[in-house]
Amino acid sequence: MPRPLVLILGDQLSTDLASLGDLPDDAVVALCEVAGEGRYVPHHPQKIVLILSAMRHFAEALRRRGLRVHYSALDDPDNLQSLIPEAERLAALYGCDEIRAVRPGEWRLWQAMTARAGAPLPWRLIEDDRFYTTPEAFAAWADGRKALRLEYFYRELRRRTGLLMEDGAPAGGKWNYDADNREPLPDALEIPAAPRHGLDATTEAVMALVEEHFGDHFGGLAGFQWPVTRRQALVDLRHFLAHLLPDFGRYQDAISDSEPFLFHSRLSAALNIGLLSPREVCEAAEREYLEGRAPLNSVEGFIRQILGWREYVRGLYWTRMPDYKRGNALGANGELPACYWSGDTELRCLRRAIEMTRDNAYAHHIQRLMVTGNIALLCDVSPEALCDWYLAVYADACEWVESYPTCWAWCCTPTAA
Ligand SMILES: Cc1cc2nc3c(=O)[nH]c(=O)nc-3n(C[C@H](O)[C@H](O)[C@H](O)COP(=O)(O)OP(=O)(O)OC[C@H]3O[C@@H](n4cnc5c(N)ncnc54)[C@H](O)[C@@H]3O)c2cc1C
């Protein structure tokens, strides 16, 4: 059996990751912090702290399970600061004869890894089974269809998973309760406060490192409250289920001048880096409906975002890259207005969306789509420039999710439902 170096990326922090199964005793698991990944857009410092701290905690969790782990820290003098050369350096260092990796989240990395498949030290790439669908299955679903409608894709996944299905029919008789998800916020409404996670020594050390290396990026660390361990992510999930999910549906499309999170779950970052799985989150939400603790419009609306939109945009990303990111059917070539970085604008909704993003590395979907997205569209901003901004500013930002809404608006593809 070959001796593998198993490379785990910063968005693959799941103990049931496909590459961690059936490992020989002499396998080496590697996690690498590299400056190249932190700098290709100016990521929000909270996003960098989240990923580096979560990686460090995950490495410890793997060591506790008895695995041999190499951790390349950002300031290791030998660190080559670029993922592929660093992984190959470590494989040579430990005498490994192949590098194993699960499909990365980004097309550019996937290309770079597949190009190394025939190298003397081969890369063996494994499909990411943490999603409900694979790029291949999505491409088969899309093949020959005139339009790729989210609604049809979503219904198929509901049937396949059985989520919110009763005797083969959708729970409550309708597939989609979007029409019940548009109430404005009443004047006096208490929004339950998000759980506060203490900062341990690992996170504090990473914060100091990030201040030193990336302190010039947009956004501050003062409000850092992202979960960096699975335990903390589960606390956030339970908080959402108990205190927010019942009202998630009706206020899903609302916006507030003062409340950044409203009844949204704030689970995207934990989902995207692998601390939570979409299956456990959807099944937990479904249980709230089945046991009478949350109404159907909330639970269906929430599950639709994860089972529907999240899977659908990932399928589109892998099916349409690399042209997808360069799409610009409206020929919009303007620069991003400077106020997207400074918040210095008299448009109050835009200013507040940017200030909240600066403070929390978060904006909810209405701020992203209707405020920052629409205003950039009206200002003729190039979709790539806006994509890069989205990729930089949110803790949950990853290219496979954020390209879709940006490119969709500019390409006018009638796919949404
Ligand atoms: C312009 C734009 C850029 C975006 N960029 C990203 C991104 O980089 N990363 C990211 O994870 N999401 C992105 N989204 C989707 C969505 O806005 C965020 O997932 C959501 O705001 C995260 O907050 P939450 O966890 O509180 O979401 P909730 O409102 O609580 O929704 C629950 C979950 O559903 C999923 N979800 C919700 N809406 C969408 C959507 N439209 N597409 C895909 N999944 C969705 C997320 O996993 C989210 O955690 C973007 C949306 C827009 C319009």
CSV table of C-alpha atoms and ligand atoms in Angstrom, one decimal:
chain,number,residue,atom,x,y,z
A,1,MET,CA,0.0,0.0,0.0
A,2,PRO,CA,1.5,3.4,-0.9
A,3,ARG,CA,2.4,5.7,1.9
A,4,PRO,CA,0.2,8.8,1.4
A,5,LEU,CA,0.5,12.4,2.4
A,6,VAL,CA,-3.1,13.4,3.0
A,7,LEU,CA,-3.5,17.2,2.3
A,8,ILE,CA,-6.4,18.8,4.2
A,9,LEU,CA,-7.4,22.2,3.0
A,10,GLY,CA,-8.8,25.0,5.2
A,11,ASP,CA,-12.4,24.3,4.1
A,12,GLN,CA,-12.1,20.5,4.6
A,13,LEU,CA,-12.2,20.4,8.4
A,14,SER,CA,-14.5,17.4,8.7
A,15,THR,CA,-13.4,14.3,10.6
A,16,ASP,CA,-15.4,12.1,8.1
A,17,LEU,CA,-13.6,13.6,5.1
A,18,ALA,CA,-13.3,11.0,2.3
A,19,SER,CA,-9.4,11.2,2.3
A,20,LEU,CA,-9.2,10.3,6.0
A,21,GLY,CA,-10.9,6.9,5.6
A,22,ASP,CA,-8.8,3.7,5.4
A,23,LEU,CA,-5.5,5.3,6.1
A,24,PRO,CA,-2.4,3.1,6.5
A,25,ASP,CA,-0.6,3.4,9.8
A,26,ASP,CA,2.3,5.3,8.3
A,27,ALA,CA,0.2,8.0,6.5
A,28,VAL,CA,1.0,11.6,7.2
A,29,VAL,CA,-1.8,14.2,7.4
A,30,ALA,CA,-0.8,17.7,6.4
A,31,LEU,CA,-2.4,21.1,7.0
A,32,CYS,CA,-0.7,24.1,5.5
A,33,GLU,CA,-1.1,27.8,6.2
A,34,VAL,CA,0.2,29.6,3.2
A,35,ALA,CA,0.4,33.3,2.5
A,36,GLY,CA,-0.5,32.8,-1.1
A,37,GLU,CA,-4.1,31.8,-0.1
A,38,GLY,CA,-4.5,34.7,2.3
A,39,ARG,CA,-3.5,37.4,-0.2
A,40,TYR,CA,-4.9,36.7,-3.7
A,41,VAL,CA,-7.8,38.9,-2.6
A,42,PRO,CA,-7.5,41.0,0.6
A,43,HIS,CA,-9.6,38.6,2.8
A,44,HIS,CA,-11.3,40.1,5.8
A,45,PRO,CA,-9.1,39.5,8.9
A,46,GLN,CA,-12.0,37.7,10.6
A,47,LYS,CA,-12.1,35.2,7.7
A,48,ILE,CA,-8.4,34.5,8.0
A,49,VAL,CA,-8.5,34.1,11.8
A,50,LEU,CA,-11.5,31.8,11.4
A,51,ILE,CA,-9.8,29.5,8.9
A,52,LEU,CA,-6.4,29.4,10.5
A,53,SER,CA,-7.7,29.0,14.0
A,54,ALA,CA,-10.1,26.3,12.9
A,55,MET,CA,-7.3,24.5,11.0
A,56,ARG,CA,-5.1,24.6,14.1
A,57,HIS,CA,-7.9,23.2,16.3
A,58,PHE,CA,-8.7,20.5,13.7
A,59,ALA,CA,-5.0,19.4,13.5
A,60,GLU,CA,-5.1,19.0,17.3
A,61,ALA,CA,-8.3,17.0,17.1
A,62,LEU,CA,-6.7,14.7,14.5
A,63,ARG,CA,-3.6,14.2,16.7
A,64,ARG,CA,-5.9,13.2,19.6
A,65,ARG,CA,-7.3,10.5,17.3
A,66,GLY,CA,-3.8,9.1,16.9
A,67,LEU,CA,-3.0,10.4,13.4
A,68,ARG,CA,0.4,11.7,12.5
A,69,VAL,CA,-0.1,15.3,11.6
A,70,HIS,CA,2.3,17.8,10.1
A,71,TYR,CA,1.2,21.4,10.5
A,72,SER,CA,2.9,24.1,8.4
A,73,ALA,CA,2.3,27.4,10.2
A,74,LEU,CA,2.4,30.6,8.4
A,75,ASP,CA,5.6,31.7,10.0
A,76,ASP,CA,7.5,28.4,9.7
A,77,PRO,CA,10.8,29.4,8.0
A,78,ASP,CA,10.7,26.3,5.7
A,79,ASN,CA,7.1,27.0,4.6
A,80,LEU,CA,7.0,27.5,0.8
A,81,GLN,CA,3.9,29.7,1.2
A,82,SER,CA,2.1,28.1,-1.8
A,83,LEU,CA,-0.1,25.0,-1.4
A,84,ILE,CA,1.1,22.6,-4.1
A,85,PRO,CA,4.9,23.2,-3.6
A,86,GLU,CA,4.4,23.0,0.1
A,87,ALA,CA,2.5,19.7,-0.1
A,88,GLU,CA,5.2,18.2,-2.4
A,89,ARG,CA,8.0,19.4,-0.1
A,90,LEU,CA,6.3,17.6,2.9
A,91,ALA,CA,5.7,14.5,0.9
A,92,ALA,CA,9.4,14.3,0.0
A,93,LEU,CA,10.3,15.1,3.7
A,94,TYR,CA,8.3,12.2,5.0
A,95,GLY,CA,9.1,9.8,2.2
A,96,CYS,CA,5.5,9.6,1.0
A,97,ASP,CA,4.8,8.1,-2.5
A,98,GLU,CA,1.5,9.9,-3.3
A,99,ILE,CA,-0.4,12.9,-2.2
A,100,ARG,CA,-4.1,12.4,-1.5
A,101,ALA,CA,-6.6,15.3,-1.6
A,102,VAL,CA,-10.3,15.8,-1.7
A,103,ARG,CA,-11.6,18.0,-4.5
A,104,PRO,CA,-10.8,21.5,-3.4
A,105,GLY,CA,-13.5,24.2,-3.4
A,106,GLU,CA,-11.8,26.3,-6.1
A,107,TRP,CA,-11.5,25.5,-9.8
A,108,ARG,CA,-8.0,27.0,-10.0
A,109,LEU,CA,-6.6,24.7,-7.3
A,110,TRP,CA,-8.4,21.7,-8.9
A,111,GLN,CA,-6.7,22.5,-12.2
A,112,ALA,CA,-3.3,22.8,-10.5
A,113,MET,CA,-3.8,19.5,-8.7
A,114,THR,CA,-5.1,17.5,-11.7
A,115,ALA,CA,-2.1,18.8,-13.7
A,116,ARG,CA,0.1,17.0,-11.1
A,117,ALA,CA,-1.7,13.6,-11.5
A,118,GLY,CA,1.1,12.1,-13.7
A,119,ALA,CA,4.0,13.7,-11.8
A,120,PRO,CA,6.6,11.3,-10.3
A,121,LEU,CA,5.0,12.0,-7.0
A,122,PRO,CA,1.3,11.6,-8.1
A,123,TRP,CA,-1.6,13.5,-6.7
A,124,ARG,CA,-4.7,11.2,-6.1
A,125,LEU,CA,-7.9,13.3,-6.1
A,126,ILE,CA,-11.0,12.1,-4.3
A,127,GLU,CA,-14.5,13.3,-4.7
A,128,ASP,CA,-15.9,15.5,-1.9
A,129,ASP,CA,-18.9,13.5,-0.5
A,130,ARG,CA,-19.9,16.1,2.1
A,131,PHE,CA,-22.4,17.5,-0.4
A,132,TYR,CA,-25.8,16.1,-1.5
A,133,THR,CA,-24.6,16.1,-5.1
A,134,THR,CA,-21.4,15.8,-7.0
A,135,PRO,CA,-20.3,18.0,-10.0
A,136,GLU,CA,-20.7,14.9,-12.2
A,137,ALA,CA,-24.3,14.2,-11.0
A,138,PHE,CA,-25.2,17.9,-11.4
A,139,ALA,CA,-23.8,17.9,-15.0
A,140,ALA,CA,-25.9,14.8,-15.8
A,141,TRP,CA,-29.0,16.6,-14.4
A,142,ALA,CA,-28.2,19.7,-16.4
A,143,ASP,CA,-27.5,17.9,-19.6
A,144,GLY,CA,-30.0,18.7,-22.4
A,145,ARG,CA,-32.2,21.0,-20.3
A,146,LYS,CA,-33.2,24.3,-21.9
A,147,ALA,CA,-33.0,26.2,-18.6
A,148,LEU,CA,-31.5,25.1,-15.3
A,149,ARG,CA,-34.3,26.1,-12.9
A,150,LEU,CA,-33.4,25.9,-9.2
A,151,GLU,CA,-37.0,24.8,-8.4
A,152,TYR,CA,-36.8,21.6,-10.4
A,153,PHE,CA,-33.4,20.8,-9.1
A,154,TYR,CA,-34.6,21.4,-5.5
A,155,ARG,CA,-37.7,19.2,-6.0
A,156,GLU,CA,-35.5,16.4,-7.3
A,157,LEU,CA,-33.3,16.6,-4.2
A,158,ARG,CA,-36.3,16.7,-1.9
A,159,ARG,CA,-37.6,13.5,-3.5
A,160,ARG,CA,-34.1,11.9,-3.4
A,161,THR,CA,-33.4,12.7,0.2
A,162,GLY,CA,-37.0,12.4,1.5
A,163,LEU,CA,-36.5,15.7,3.4
A,164,LEU,CA,-39.9,17.3,4.2
A,165,MET,CA,-41.7,14.6,2.2
A,166,GLU,CA,-44.9,12.8,3.3
A,167,ASP,CA,-46.0,9.7,1.3
A,168,GLY,CA,-44.1,10.9,-1.8
A,169,ALA,CA,-45.6,14.4,-1.7
A,170,PRO,CA,-44.1,17.6,-0.3
A,171,ALA,CA,-45.0,18.2,3.4
A,172,GLY,CA,-48.0,20.5,3.7
A,173,GLY,CA,-48.9,20.0,0.0
A,174,LYS,CA,-46.6,22.7,-1.5
A,175,TRP,CA,-42.9,22.5,-2.5
A,176,ASN,CA,-42.1,26.1,-1.7
A,177,TYR,CA,-43.3,28.5,0.9
A,178,ASP,CA,-41.4,31.5,-0.4
A,179,ALA,CA,-44.6,33.6,-0.5
A,180,ASP,CA,-44.8,33.3,3.3
A,181,ASN,CA,-41.3,34.5,3.8
A,182,ARG,CA,-41.6,38.2,3.2
A,183,GLU,CA,-42.9,39.9,6.3
A,184,PRO,CA,-41.4,43.3,7.3
A,185,LEU,CA,-39.9,43.5,10.9
A,186,PRO,CA,-42.3,45.0,13.5
A,187,ASP,CA,-41.1,48.1,15.3
A,188,ALA,CA,-40.3,46.4,18.6
A,189,LEU,CA,-38.8,43.0,18.1
A,190,GLU,CA,-36.2,41.3,20.3
A,191,ILE,CA,-33.7,39.4,18.3
A,192,PRO,CA,-32.1,36.7,20.4
A,193,ALA,CA,-28.4,37.4,20.9
A,194,ALA,CA,-25.9,35.1,19.2
A,195,PRO,CA,-23.9,32.8,21.5
A,196,ARG,CA,-20.5,34.2,22.5
A,197,HIS,CA,-17.5,31.9,22.1
A,198,GLY,CA,-14.6,32.5,24.3
A,199,LEU,CA,-11.2,33.1,22.6
A,200,ASP,CA,-8.7,30.5,23.6
A,201,ALA,CA,-4.9,30.8,23.4
A,202,THR,CA,-4.9,29.3,19.9
A,203,THR,CA,-7.3,31.8,18.5
A,204,GLU,CA,-5.5,34.7,20.3
A,205,ALA,CA,-2.2,33.6,18.8
A,206,VAL,CA,-3.7,33.5,15.3
A,207,MET,CA,-5.3,36.9,15.9
A,208,ALA,CA,-1.8,38.4,16.6
A,209,LEU,CA,-0.4,36.7,13.5
A,210,VAL,CA,-3.2,38.0,11.3
A,211,GLU,CA,-2.8,41.5,12.7
A,212,GLU,CA,0.8,41.4,11.9
A,213,HIS,CA,0.5,40.0,8.3
A,214,PHE,CA,-2.9,41.1,7.2
A,215,GLY,CA,-3.7,44.1,9.4
A,216,ASP,CA,-4.0,46.3,6.4
A,217,HIS,CA,-7.0,44.4,5.0
A,218,PHE,CA,-10.6,45.8,5.2
A,219,GLY,CA,-12.4,44.9,8.5
A,220,GLY,CA,-11.5,44.6,12.1
A,221,LEU,CA,-11.1,41.7,14.6
A,222,ALA,CA,-12.9,43.2,17.6
A,223,GLY,CA,-16.2,41.6,16.9
A,224,PHE,CA,-14.8,38.1,16.1
A,225,GLN,CA,-17.4,35.5,17.1
A,226,TRP,CA,-17.0,32.7,14.6
A,227,PRO,CA,-17.0,29.1,15.7
A,228,VAL,CA,-13.5,27.6,15.3
A,229,THR,CA,-14.2,24.1,16.6
A,230,ARG,CA,-17.0,21.6,15.9
A,231,ARG,CA,-18.2,22.0,19.4
A,232,GLN,CA,-18.6,25.7,19.0
A,233,ALA,CA,-20.3,25.2,15.6
A,234,LEU,CA,-22.8,22.8,17.3
A,235,VAL,CA,-23.5,25.5,19.9
A,236,ASP,CA,-24.4,27.9,17.1
A,237,LEU,CA,-26.6,25.3,15.4
A,238,ARG,CA,-28.5,24.5,18.6
A,239,HIS,CA,-29.0,28.2,19.3
A,240,PHE,CA,-30.4,28.7,15.8
A,241,LEU,CA,-32.8,25.7,16.1
A,242,ALA,CA,-34.1,26.8,19.5
A,243,HIS,CA,-34.3,30.5,19.2
A,244,LEU,CA,-34.2,31.6,15.6
A,245,LEU,CA,-35.6,29.0,13.3
A,246,PRO,CA,-39.3,29.5,14.3
A,247,ASP,CA,-39.2,33.1,13.0
A,248,PHE,CA,-36.6,32.5,10.2
A,249,GLY,CA,-39.2,32.1,7.5
A,250,ARG,CA,-41.4,35.1,8.0
A,251,TYR,CA,-38.5,37.5,8.4
A,252,GLN,CA,-36.2,35.9,5.8
A,253,ASP,CA,-36.3,38.8,3.4
A,254,ALA,CA,-36.4,41.6,6.0
A,255,ILE,CA,-33.7,44.2,6.5
A,256,SER,CA,-32.8,46.3,9.5
A,257,ASP,CA,-30.7,49.4,10.0
A,258,SER,CA,-29.4,48.2,13.4
A,259,GLU,CA,-29.6,44.4,13.6
A,260,PRO,CA,-27.0,42.7,11.4
A,261,PHE,CA,-28.1,39.0,11.8
A,262,LEU,CA,-31.9,39.1,12.3
A,263,PHE,CA,-33.2,35.5,12.3
A,264,HIS,CA,-30.5,34.2,10.0
A,265,SER,CA,-28.5,31.2,11.2
A,266,ARG,CA,-24.9,32.5,10.7
A,267,LEU,CA,-24.0,28.9,9.9
A,268,SER,CA,-22.6,29.4,6.4
A,269,ALA,CA,-19.0,29.8,7.5
A,270,ALA,CA,-19.1,26.6,9.7
A,271,LEU,CA,-20.8,24.7,6.8
A,272,ASN,CA,-18.3,26.0,4.3
A,273,ILE,CA,-15.2,25.0,6.2
A,274,GLY,CA,-16.6,21.6,7.2
A,275,LEU,CA,-17.3,22.0,10.9
A,276,LEU,CA,-21.0,21.2,10.2
A,277,SER,CA,-22.4,19.0,7.5
A,278,PRO,CA,-25.3,20.1,5.4
A,279,ARG,CA,-27.0,16.8,6.0
A,280,GLU,CA,-26.9,17.1,9.8
A,281,VAL,CA,-28.1,20.7,9.6
A,282,CYS,CA,-31.1,20.0,7.3
A,283,GLU,CA,-32.1,16.9,9.2
A,284,ALA,CA,-32.0,18.8,12.5
A,285,ALA,CA,-34.2,21.6,11.0
A,286,GLU,CA,-36.6,19.0,9.7
A,287,ARG,CA,-36.9,17.5,13.2
A,288,GLU,CA,-37.9,20.8,14.5
A,289,TYR,CA,-40.9,20.8,12.1
A,290,LEU,CA,-41.7,17.1,12.7
A,291,GLU,CA,-41.8,17.6,16.5
A,292,GLY,CA,-43.9,20.7,16.3
A,293,ARG,CA,-41.3,23.3,17.4
A,294,ALA,CA,-41.0,25.3,14.1
A,295,PRO,CA,-43.5,26.1,11.4
A,296,LEU,CA,-43.2,24.7,7.9
A,297,ASN,CA,-42.6,28.0,6.1
A,298,SER,CA,-39.5,28.5,8.2
A,299,VAL,CA,-38.1,25.0,7.9
A,300,GLU,CA,-38.8,24.6,4.2
A,301,GLY,CA,-37.3,28.1,3.6
A,302,PHE,CA,-34.2,27.2,5.5
A,303,ILE,CA,-33.8,23.7,4.0
A,304,ARG,CA,-34.3,25.2,0.5
A,305,GLN,CA,-31.3,27.5,1.0
A,306,ILE,CA,-29.0,24.5,1.8
A,307,LEU,CA,-30.4,21.6,-0.1
A,308,GLY,CA,-31.5,23.8,-3.0
A,309,TRP,CA,-29.5,26.9,-3.5
A,310,ARG,CA,-26.2,25.8,-1.9
A,311,GLU,CA,-26.0,22.6,-3.9
A,312,TYR,CA,-27.3,24.2,-7.1
A,313,VAL,CA,-24.8,27.1,-7.1
A,314,ARG,CA,-22.0,24.6,-6.5
A,315,GLY,CA,-23.2,22.4,-9.4
A,316,LEU,CA,-23.3,25.5,-11.7
A,317,TYR,CA,-19.9,26.6,-10.6
A,318,TRP,CA,-18.2,23.2,-11.5
A,319,THR,CA,-20.2,22.9,-14.7
A,320,ARG,CA,-19.5,26.3,-16.0
A,321,MET,CA,-16.0,27.2,-14.9
A,322,PRO,CA,-13.8,28.8,-16.1
A,323,ASP,CA,-15.9,30.9,-18.4
A,324,TYR,CA,-18.5,31.4,-15.6
A,325,LYS,CA,-16.3,33.8,-13.6
A,326,ARG,CA,-15.5,35.9,-16.7
A,327,GLY,CA,-19.2,36.2,-17.9
A,328,ASN,CA,-20.2,39.8,-18.6
A,329,ALA,CA,-23.2,39.8,-20.9
A,330,LEU,CA,-24.0,43.4,-20.1
A,331,GLY,CA,-20.5,44.6,-20.9
A,332,ALA,CA,-20.2,46.2,-17.5
A,333,ASN,CA,-16.6,47.3,-17.1
A,334,GLY,CA,-16.8,49.9,-14.3
A,335,GLU,CA,-14.6,49.9,-11.2
A,336,LEU,CA,-16.0,49.1,-7.8
A,337,PRO,CA,-16.9,52.4,-6.1
A,338,ALA,CA,-14.4,53.3,-3.4
A,339,CYS,CA,-17.2,53.4,-0.8
A,340,TYR,CA,-17.4,49.6,-1.0
A,341,TRP,CA,-14.2,49.7,1.1
A,342,SER,CA,-14.8,52.9,3.1
A,343,GLY,CA,-18.5,52.9,3.7
A,344,ASP,CA,-18.4,56.6,2.9
A,345,THR,CA,-21.7,57.0,1.1
A,346,GLU,CA,-25.0,58.9,1.7
A,347,LEU,CA,-26.9,55.8,0.5
A,348,ARG,CA,-27.8,54.6,4.0
A,349,CYS,CA,-28.7,51.0,3.2
A,350,LEU,CA,-25.3,50.7,1.4
A,351,ARG,CA,-23.4,52.4,4.2
A,352,ARG,CA,-25.0,50.2,6.8
A,353,ALA,CA,-24.4,47.0,4.8
A,354,ILE,CA,-20.7,47.9,4.4
A,355,GLU,CA,-20.3,48.9,8.0
A,356,MET,CA,-21.9,45.7,9.3
A,357,THR,CA,-19.7,43.7,6.9
A,358,ARG,CA,-16.6,45.6,8.1
A,359,ASP,CA,-17.5,44.8,11.8
A,360,ASN,CA,-18.8,41.3,11.4
A,361,ALA,CA,-17.4,39.8,8.1
A,362,TYR,CA,-21.1,39.1,7.5
A,363,ALA,CA,-24.1,40.5,5.7
A,364,HIS,CA,-27.3,38.5,5.2
A,365,HIS,CA,-28.6,37.6,1.8
A,366,ILE,CA,-30.8,40.6,1.3
A,367,GLN,CA,-27.9,43.0,1.9
A,368,ARG,CA,-25.7,41.0,-0.4
A,369,LEU,CA,-28.2,40.6,-3.2
A,370,MET,CA,-30.5,43.6,-3.0
A,371,VAL,CA,-28.1,46.2,-1.7
A,372,THR,CA,-24.5,45.7,-2.5
A,373,GLY,CA,-25.4,43.6,-5.6
A,374,ASN,CA,-28.1,45.8,-7.1
A,375,ILE,CA,-26.2,49.0,-6.5
A,376,ALA,CA,-23.1,47.6,-8.2
A,377,LEU,CA,-25.2,46.5,-11.1
A,378,LEU,CA,-26.7,50.0,-11.5
A,379,CYS,CA,-23.2,51.5,-11.3
A,380,ASP,CA,-22.0,49.3,-14.2
A,381,VAL,CA,-19.4,47.6,-12.0
A,382,SER,CA,-17.6,44.7,-13.7
A,383,PRO,CA,-18.9,41.4,-12.3
A,384,GLU,CA,-15.3,40.2,-11.7
A,385,ALA,CA,-14.5,43.3,-9.6
A,386,LEU,CA,-17.6,42.7,-7.5
A,387,CYS,CA,-16.9,38.9,-7.2
A,388,ASP,CA,-13.5,39.7,-5.8
A,389,TRP,CA,-15.0,42.1,-3.3
A,390,TYR,CA,-17.5,39.4,-2.1
A,391,LEU,CA,-14.7,36.9,-1.9
A,392,ALA,CA,-12.7,39.2,0.3
A,393,VAL,CA,-15.2,40.6,2.7
A,394,TYR,CA,-17.3,37.7,4.2
A,395,ALA,CA,-16.2,35.0,6.6
A,396,ASP,CA,-18.1,32.5,4.6
A,397,ALA,CA,-16.9,33.7,1.2
A,398,CYS,CA,-15.9,31.1,-1.3
A,399,GLU,CA,-15.8,31.4,-5.1
A,400,TRP,CA,-18.1,28.5,-5.8
A,401,VAL,CA,-21.0,30.2,-3.9
A,402,GLU,CA,-20.5,33.9,-4.5
A,403,SER,CA,-19.8,33.8,-8.2
A,404,TYR,CA,-23.4,32.7,-8.9
A,405,PRO,CA,-25.4,35.6,-7.6
A,406,THR,CA,-22.9,38.1,-9.1
A,407,CYS,CA,-22.7,36.5,-12.5
A,408,TRP,CA,-26.4,35.7,-12.6
A,409,ALA,CA,-27.4,39.4,-12.3
A,410,TRP,CA,-25.0,40.4,-15.0
A,411,CYS,CA,-25.7,37.5,-17.3
A,412,CYS,CA,-29.5,37.7,-16.9
A,413,THR,CA,-29.8,33.9,-17.0
A,414,PRO,CA,-33.4,33.1,-16.1
A,415,THR,CA,-32.8,30.2,-13.7
A,416,ALA,CA,-34.1,31.3,-10.4
A,417,ALA,CA,-37.4,30.3,-8.9
B,1,LIG,C1,-24.0,38.4,-3.8
B,1,LIG,C2,-24.1,37.2,-2.9
B,1,LIG,C3,-22.9,36.6,-2.5
B,1,LIG,C4,-22.9,35.5,-1.7
B,1,LIG,N1,-21.7,34.9,-1.3
B,1,LIG,C5,-21.7,33.8,-0.5
B,1,LIG,C6,-20.5,33.1,-0.1
B,1,LIG,O1,-19.4,33.5,-0.5
B,1,LIG,N2,-20.6,32.1,0.7
B,1,LIG,C7,-21.8,31.6,1.1
B,1,LIG,O2,-21.8,30.6,1.9
B,1,LIG,N3,-22.9,32.1,0.8
B,1,LIG,C8,-22.9,33.2,0.0
B,1,LIG,N4,-24.1,33.8,-0.4
B,1,LIG,C9,-25.4,33.2,0.0
B,1,LIG,C10,-26.0,33.7,1.3
B,1,LIG,O3,-26.1,35.1,1.2
B,1,LIG,C11,-25.2,33.3,2.5
B,1,LIG,O4,-25.0,31.9,2.5
B,1,LIG,C12,-25.9,33.7,3.8
B,1,LIG,O5,-26.1,35.1,3.8
B,1,LIG,C13,-25.1,33.3,5.0
B,1,LIG,O6,-25.7,33.6,6.2
B,1,LIG,P1,-26.5,32.6,7.1
B,1,LIG,O7,-25.6,31.4,7.4
B,1,LIG,O8,-27.0,33.4,8.2
B,1,LIG,O9,-27.6,32.2,6.1
B,1,LIG,P2,-29.2,31.8,6.3
B,1,LIG,O10,-30.0,32.8,5.8
B,1,LIG,O11,-29.4,31.3,7.7
B,1,LIG,O12,-29.3,30.5,5.4
B,1,LIG,C14,-29.0,29.2,5.8
B,1,LIG,C15,-27.9,28.6,4.9
B,1,LIG,O13,-28.3,28.4,3.6
B,1,LIG,C16,-27.2,28.6,2.7
B,1,LIG,N5,-27.6,29.7,1.8
B,1,LIG,C17,-28.5,30.7,2.1
B,1,LIG,N6,-28.7,31.4,1.0
B,1,LIG,C18,-27.9,30.9,0.0
B,1,LIG,C19,-27.7,31.2,-1.4
B,1,LIG,N7,-28.3,32.2,-2.0
B,1,LIG,N8,-26.8,30.5,-2.1
B,1,LIG,C20,-26.2,29.4,-1.5
B,1,LIG,N9,-26.4,29.0,-0.2
B,1,LIG,C21,-27.2,29.8,0.5
B,1,LIG,C22,-26.0,28.9,3.5
B,1,LIG,O14,-25.3,27.8,3.7
B,1,LIG,C23,-26.6,29.4,4.8
B,1,LIG,O15,-25.8,29.2,5.9
B,1,LIG,C24,-24.1,34.9,-1.2
B,1,LIG,C25,-25.3,35.5,-1.7
B,1,LIG,C26,-25.3,36.6,-2.5
B,1,LIG,C27,-26.6,37.2,-2.9
